[in-house]
Coordinates of C-alpha atoms in Angstrom, one line a residue:
Y1 CA 0.0 0.0 0.0
F2 CA 1.4 3.4 -1.0
A3 CA -0.1 5.1 2.0
V4 CA 0.4 8.8 2.7
L5 CA 0.7 9.8 6.4
G6 CA 0.1 13.3 7.7
C7 CA -2.3 16.0 6.6
G8 CA -3.8 16.5 3.2
T9 CA -4.6 19.6 1.2
L10 CA -7.4 20.2 -1.4
A11 CA -6.2 22.7 -3.9
V12 CA -8.8 24.4 -6.1
L13 CA -7.2 25.8 -9.2
E14 CA -8.6 28.2 -11.8
Q15 CA -7.3 28.7 -15.3
N16 CA -7.3 32.3 -16.7
E17 CA -5.2 34.6 -18.8
A18 CA -2.4 34.5 -16.3
G19 CA -2.2 30.7 -16.4
I20 CA -3.3 28.3 -13.6
V21 CA -3.7 30.1 -10.3
L22 CA -4.7 28.8 -6.8
L23 CA -8.2 29.9 -6.1
R24 CA -8.5 28.4 -2.7
S25 CA -7.0 25.6 -0.6
F26 CA -8.4 23.5 2.3
D27 CA -6.6 21.4 4.8
W28 CA -7.6 18.1 6.2
N29 CA -5.9 16.1 9.0
D30 CA -5.2 13.0 6.9
G31 CA -4.2 12.3 3.3
L32 CA -6.8 13.0 0.6
F33 CA -6.9 10.2 -2.0
D34 CA -9.6 11.3 -4.5
V35 CA -11.9 14.2 -5.4
T36 CA -15.1 14.6 -7.4
W37 CA -17.0 17.8 -8.4
S38 CA -20.7 18.2 -7.8
E39 CA -22.8 17.7 -10.9
N40 CA -25.4 20.3 -9.8
N41 CA -23.4 23.0 -8.0
E42 CA -20.2 24.4 -9.5
H43 CA -18.9 25.4 -6.0
V44 CA -19.3 22.0 -4.3
L45 CA -16.9 19.0 -4.3
I46 CA -16.3 15.9 -2.2
T47 CA -13.0 14.4 -1.2
C48 CA -12.2 11.1 0.5
S49 CA -9.5 10.5 3.0
G50 CA -7.1 8.1 4.7
D51 CA -9.1 8.3 7.9
G52 CA -12.1 6.7 6.1
S53 CA -14.1 9.8 5.9
L54 CA -15.7 11.8 3.0
Q55 CA -15.6 15.7 3.2
I56 CA -18.0 18.1 1.4
W57 CA -16.4 21.4 0.5
D58 CA -17.7 24.7 -0.9
T59 CA -15.2 26.8 -2.9
A60 CA -17.4 29.9 -2.2
K61 CA -16.6 29.6 1.5
T62 CA -13.1 30.1 3.0
K63 CA -13.5 27.5 5.7
G64 CA -14.7 24.0 5.5
P65 CA -15.7 21.3 5.2
L66 CA -19.5 21.7 5.1
Q67 CA -20.0 18.2 6.2
V68 CA -18.0 15.0 7.0
Y69 CA -19.2 11.5 6.6
K70 CA -17.3 9.0 8.7
E71 CA -18.5 5.4 8.1
H72 CA -15.7 3.5 6.3
T73 CA -13.5 1.7 8.7
L74 CA -10.3 2.0 6.6
E75 CA -8.9 4.4 4.0
A76 CA -11.6 5.8 1.7
Y77 CA -9.7 5.6 -1.6
S78 CA -12.3 6.5 -4.3
V79 CA -15.2 8.9 -4.6
D80 CA -17.4 9.7 -7.7
W81 CA -20.5 11.9 -8.2
S82 CA -23.2 10.4 -10.5
Q83 CA -23.4 12.0 -14.0
T84 CA -26.8 10.9 -15.1
R85 CA -29.6 13.5 -14.8
G86 CA -32.3 13.1 -12.3
E87 CA -30.2 11.7 -9.4
Q88 CA -27.7 13.2 -7.0
L89 CA -25.8 10.2 -5.8
V90 CA -22.2 9.8 -4.7
V91 CA -20.3 6.4 -4.5
S92 CA -17.2 5.8 -2.4
G93 CA -14.9 2.8 -2.3
S94 CA -12.7 1.9 0.6
W95 CA -9.9 -0.4 1.7
D96 CA -12.5 -1.9 4.1
Q97 CA -13.7 -3.8 1.0
T98 CA -17.0 -2.0 0.8
A99 CA -18.5 0.6 -1.5
K100 CA -21.1 3.0 0.0
L101 CA -23.8 5.0 -1.6
W102 CA -24.5 8.6 -0.5
D103 CA -27.0 11.4 -1.1
P104 CA -25.2 14.6 -0.1
A105 CA -28.4 16.0 1.3
V106 CA -28.6 13.0 3.8
G107 CA -26.3 12.8 6.8
K108 CA -25.6 9.1 6.4
S109 CA -25.0 6.5 3.7
L110 CA -28.0 5.1 1.9
C111 CA -26.5 1.7 1.3
T112 CA -23.4 -0.4 1.7
F113 CA -22.2 -2.8 -1.1
K114 CA -20.3 -5.9 0.0
G115 CA -18.8 -8.6 -2.1
H116 CA -15.2 -7.7 -2.9
E117 CA -12.6 -9.8 -1.2
G118 CA -9.9 -7.1 -1.4
V119 CA -9.2 -3.4 -1.2
I120 CA -11.5 -1.3 -3.5
Y121 CA -9.3 1.1 -5.4
S122 CA -11.8 2.6 -7.9
T123 CA -15.6 3.3 -8.0
I124 CA -17.0 4.9 -11.1
W125 CA -20.6 5.7 -12.1
S126 CA -21.8 4.7 -15.5
P127 CA -22.4 7.9 -17.6
H128 CA -25.3 6.1 -19.4
I129 CA -27.2 3.9 -17.0
P130 CA -28.8 5.6 -13.9
G131 CA -27.9 4.0 -10.6
C132 CA -25.2 1.8 -12.1
F133 CA -21.5 1.9 -11.0
A134 CA -18.3 -0.2 -11.5
S135 CA -15.7 -1.0 -8.9
A136 CA -12.1 -2.3 -9.3
S137 CA -10.3 -4.2 -6.5
G138 CA -7.2 -5.8 -5.2
D139 CA -9.2 -9.1 -5.5
Q140 CA -8.5 -9.0 -9.2
T141 CA -12.1 -8.4 -10.2
L142 CA -14.1 -5.7 -11.9
R143 CA -17.7 -5.6 -10.5
I144 CA -20.9 -3.9 -11.8
W145 CA -23.5 -2.8 -9.3
D146 CA -27.1 -1.5 -9.4
V147 CA -28.2 0.7 -6.6
K148 CA -31.7 -0.6 -6.8
A149 CA -30.5 -4.2 -6.2
P150 CA -28.7 -5.4 -3.1
G151 CA -26.1 -7.8 -4.6
V152 CA -23.5 -7.5 -7.3
K153 CA -24.8 -7.5 -10.8
L154 CA -21.7 -8.8 -12.6
V155 CA -18.3 -10.1 -11.5
I156 CA -15.5 -10.0 -14.1
P157 CA -12.2 -11.7 -13.3
A158 CA -10.4 -9.0 -15.3
H159 CA -6.7 -9.5 -14.4
Q160 CA -4.5 -11.9 -12.5
A161 CA -3.3 -8.9 -10.5
E162 CA -4.7 -6.1 -8.4
I163 CA -6.8 -3.7 -10.4
L164 CA -6.2 -0.1 -9.5
S165 CA -8.4 1.7 -11.9
C166 CA -11.4 1.4 -14.2
D167 CA -13.5 3.7 -16.4
W168 CA -16.6 3.7 -18.6
C169 CA -16.6 4.5 -22.3
K170 CA -18.6 7.7 -22.9
Y171 CA -19.9 6.4 -26.2
D172 CA -20.8 2.8 -25.4
E173 CA -22.7 1.8 -22.2
N174 CA -21.4 -1.7 -22.4
L175 CA -17.7 -0.9 -22.6
L176 CA -15.3 -0.4 -19.7
V177 CA -11.5 -0.4 -19.3
T178 CA -9.4 -1.7 -16.4
G179 CA -5.8 -0.9 -15.5
A180 CA -3.8 -3.2 -13.2
V181 CA -0.6 -4.0 -11.4
D182 CA 0.3 -6.4 -14.3
C183 CA 1.0 -3.2 -16.4
S184 CA -1.9 -3.9 -18.8
L185 CA -5.1 -2.1 -19.8
K186 CA -8.0 -4.3 -20.8
G187 CA -11.4 -3.4 -22.4
W188 CA -14.5 -5.3 -21.4
D189 CA -17.9 -5.6 -23.1
L190 CA -20.5 -6.4 -20.5
R191 CA -22.5 -8.5 -23.0
N192 CA -19.6 -11.0 -23.3
I193 CA -17.0 -11.0 -20.5
R194 CA -15.2 -14.2 -21.5
Q195 CA -12.5 -12.3 -23.3
P196 CA -11.3 -8.7 -23.2
V197 CA -12.2 -6.6 -26.3
F198 CA -8.7 -5.2 -26.3
V199 CA -5.5 -5.5 -24.3
L200 CA -3.0 -2.6 -24.3
L201 CA 0.6 -3.2 -23.3
G202 CA 3.4 -0.7 -22.9
H203 CA 3.6 0.5 -19.3
T204 CA 6.4 -1.0 -17.3
Y205 CA 4.9 -0.6 -13.8
A206 CA 1.5 -0.7 -12.3
I207 CA -1.2 1.4 -14.0
R208 CA -2.7 3.8 -11.5
R209 CA -5.4 5.6 -13.4
V210 CA -7.2 5.1 -16.8
K211 CA -9.7 7.5 -18.4
F212 CA -11.7 7.3 -21.6
S213 CA -11.8 10.5 -23.8
P214 CA -15.0 12.5 -23.6
F215 CA -14.6 13.4 -27.3
H216 CA -13.4 10.2 -29.0
A217 CA -15.0 6.8 -28.7
T218 CA -11.8 4.8 -29.0
L219 CA -9.3 7.1 -27.3
L220 CA -8.1 6.7 -23.7
A221 CA -5.3 7.9 -21.4
S222 CA -3.4 6.1 -18.6
C223 CA -0.8 6.9 -16.1
S224 CA 1.5 4.7 -14.1
Y225 CA 4.1 4.2 -11.4
D226 CA 6.6 4.1 -14.4
F227 CA 6.3 7.9 -14.3
T228 CA 4.6 8.1 -17.7
V229 CA 1.3 9.2 -19.2
R230 CA 0.2 7.3 -22.3
F231 CA -2.4 7.9 -24.9
W232 CA -4.1 5.0 -26.8
D233 CA -6.5 4.4 -29.6
F234 CA -7.7 0.8 -29.3
S235 CA -9.2 0.8 -32.8
K236 CA -5.7 1.1 -34.4
P237 CA -3.3 -1.7 -35.2
N238 CA -0.6 0.1 -33.2
P239 CA -2.8 1.5 -30.4
L240 CA -0.1 3.5 -28.5
L241 CA -0.3 7.1 -29.8
E242 CA 2.1 8.8 -27.5
T243 CA 4.1 8.4 -24.3
V244 CA 4.6 11.6 -22.2
E245 CA 7.6 11.5 -19.8
H246 CA 7.2 14.8 -18.0
H247 CA 6.9 13.5 -14.4
T248 CA 9.9 12.5 -12.3
E249 CA 7.9 10.4 -9.8
F250 CA 4.9 8.1 -9.6
T251 CA 2.1 9.4 -11.8
C252 CA -1.0 8.8 -9.7
G253 CA -3.9 10.6 -11.4
L254 CA -5.1 12.1 -14.6
D255 CA -8.3 13.3 -16.2
L256 CA -9.4 14.7 -19.6
S257 CA -11.0 18.1 -19.9
L258 CA -14.7 18.2 -20.8
H259 CA -14.3 21.6 -22.4
N260 CA -11.0 21.5 -24.3
R261 CA -10.4 18.5 -26.5
G262 CA -6.6 18.7 -26.2
Q263 CA -6.3 19.3 -22.5
V264 CA -5.4 16.6 -19.9

C-alpha cells in the first residue's frame, strides 16, 4: 500500500489569462486520495481521506468542510458523483472492501455494497445507466452494481493482479476499461465477458489511473508508477499514440477536460 501519512490539502485551481492560479486551498488532518465535483453545484466538491471519511467542501466559503461522513473503517480511496440527470448520488470505495452510496443531502450512507474480497481502489458511475456503477479491486475483479438491487450484478475476473483503476466509455454503455498492477489495460464488453475486447501493453509498472476520452469513442489515457502518461487508440493496429515522460515520480492521477479537446 502506497499510504500517505500526515495532513492532506485540497487545492482548487482556476485557469485564466495569467495561467493556472490557486483559487482556494483547504486542509484536512489526513491524506486526501480522491476528489469529485458536484454535478449540480459548481462550487461544491467531495474528497475522501485516509481516515475513512468523506468531506464536502464549498469553494465559495473560506473554511470547511460543510459536512463530514465517517462510516468507512479504513482508508476511503475513491469517490465519484453520478453523472446521469435526475439523481444526485455519490459512491465511495474503501480499503475496508465495501462501497457506499450517499446522497449529499442526507447525513448518512443510503446503502453499503459488500462482495469484494480485497481493497477497493476505484468506484466509477456509468455515464449512461442511472444507478449503475463499477468497482475495481485488489481481489483482481471488476464488478458492476445496481443501486436498486442489493447484490453484485456482474463479476469480471479481469486481471491476474490487483486492479487499481477502471472507467466507462462515454460512447458505449457496455464498454469499460481496467488498469492493473500487471501493467496492462483491458477493455470489457458487459455482454460478453469471457475475453477482453482489447489489451493494451506498454507500461512497465502498475497502472494507477485510466480514463476514456469525452470526445473520441476509442481514445483513452493512462498513467502509471513508471512515471509516464500514455495515450491510446484501441481501434488502431498500433494503439499506443504517445508516451509523455514529463513526471519524475509516480504518476498517480489524470483526467481529460470536458471543455478543451486537447487538455489533460
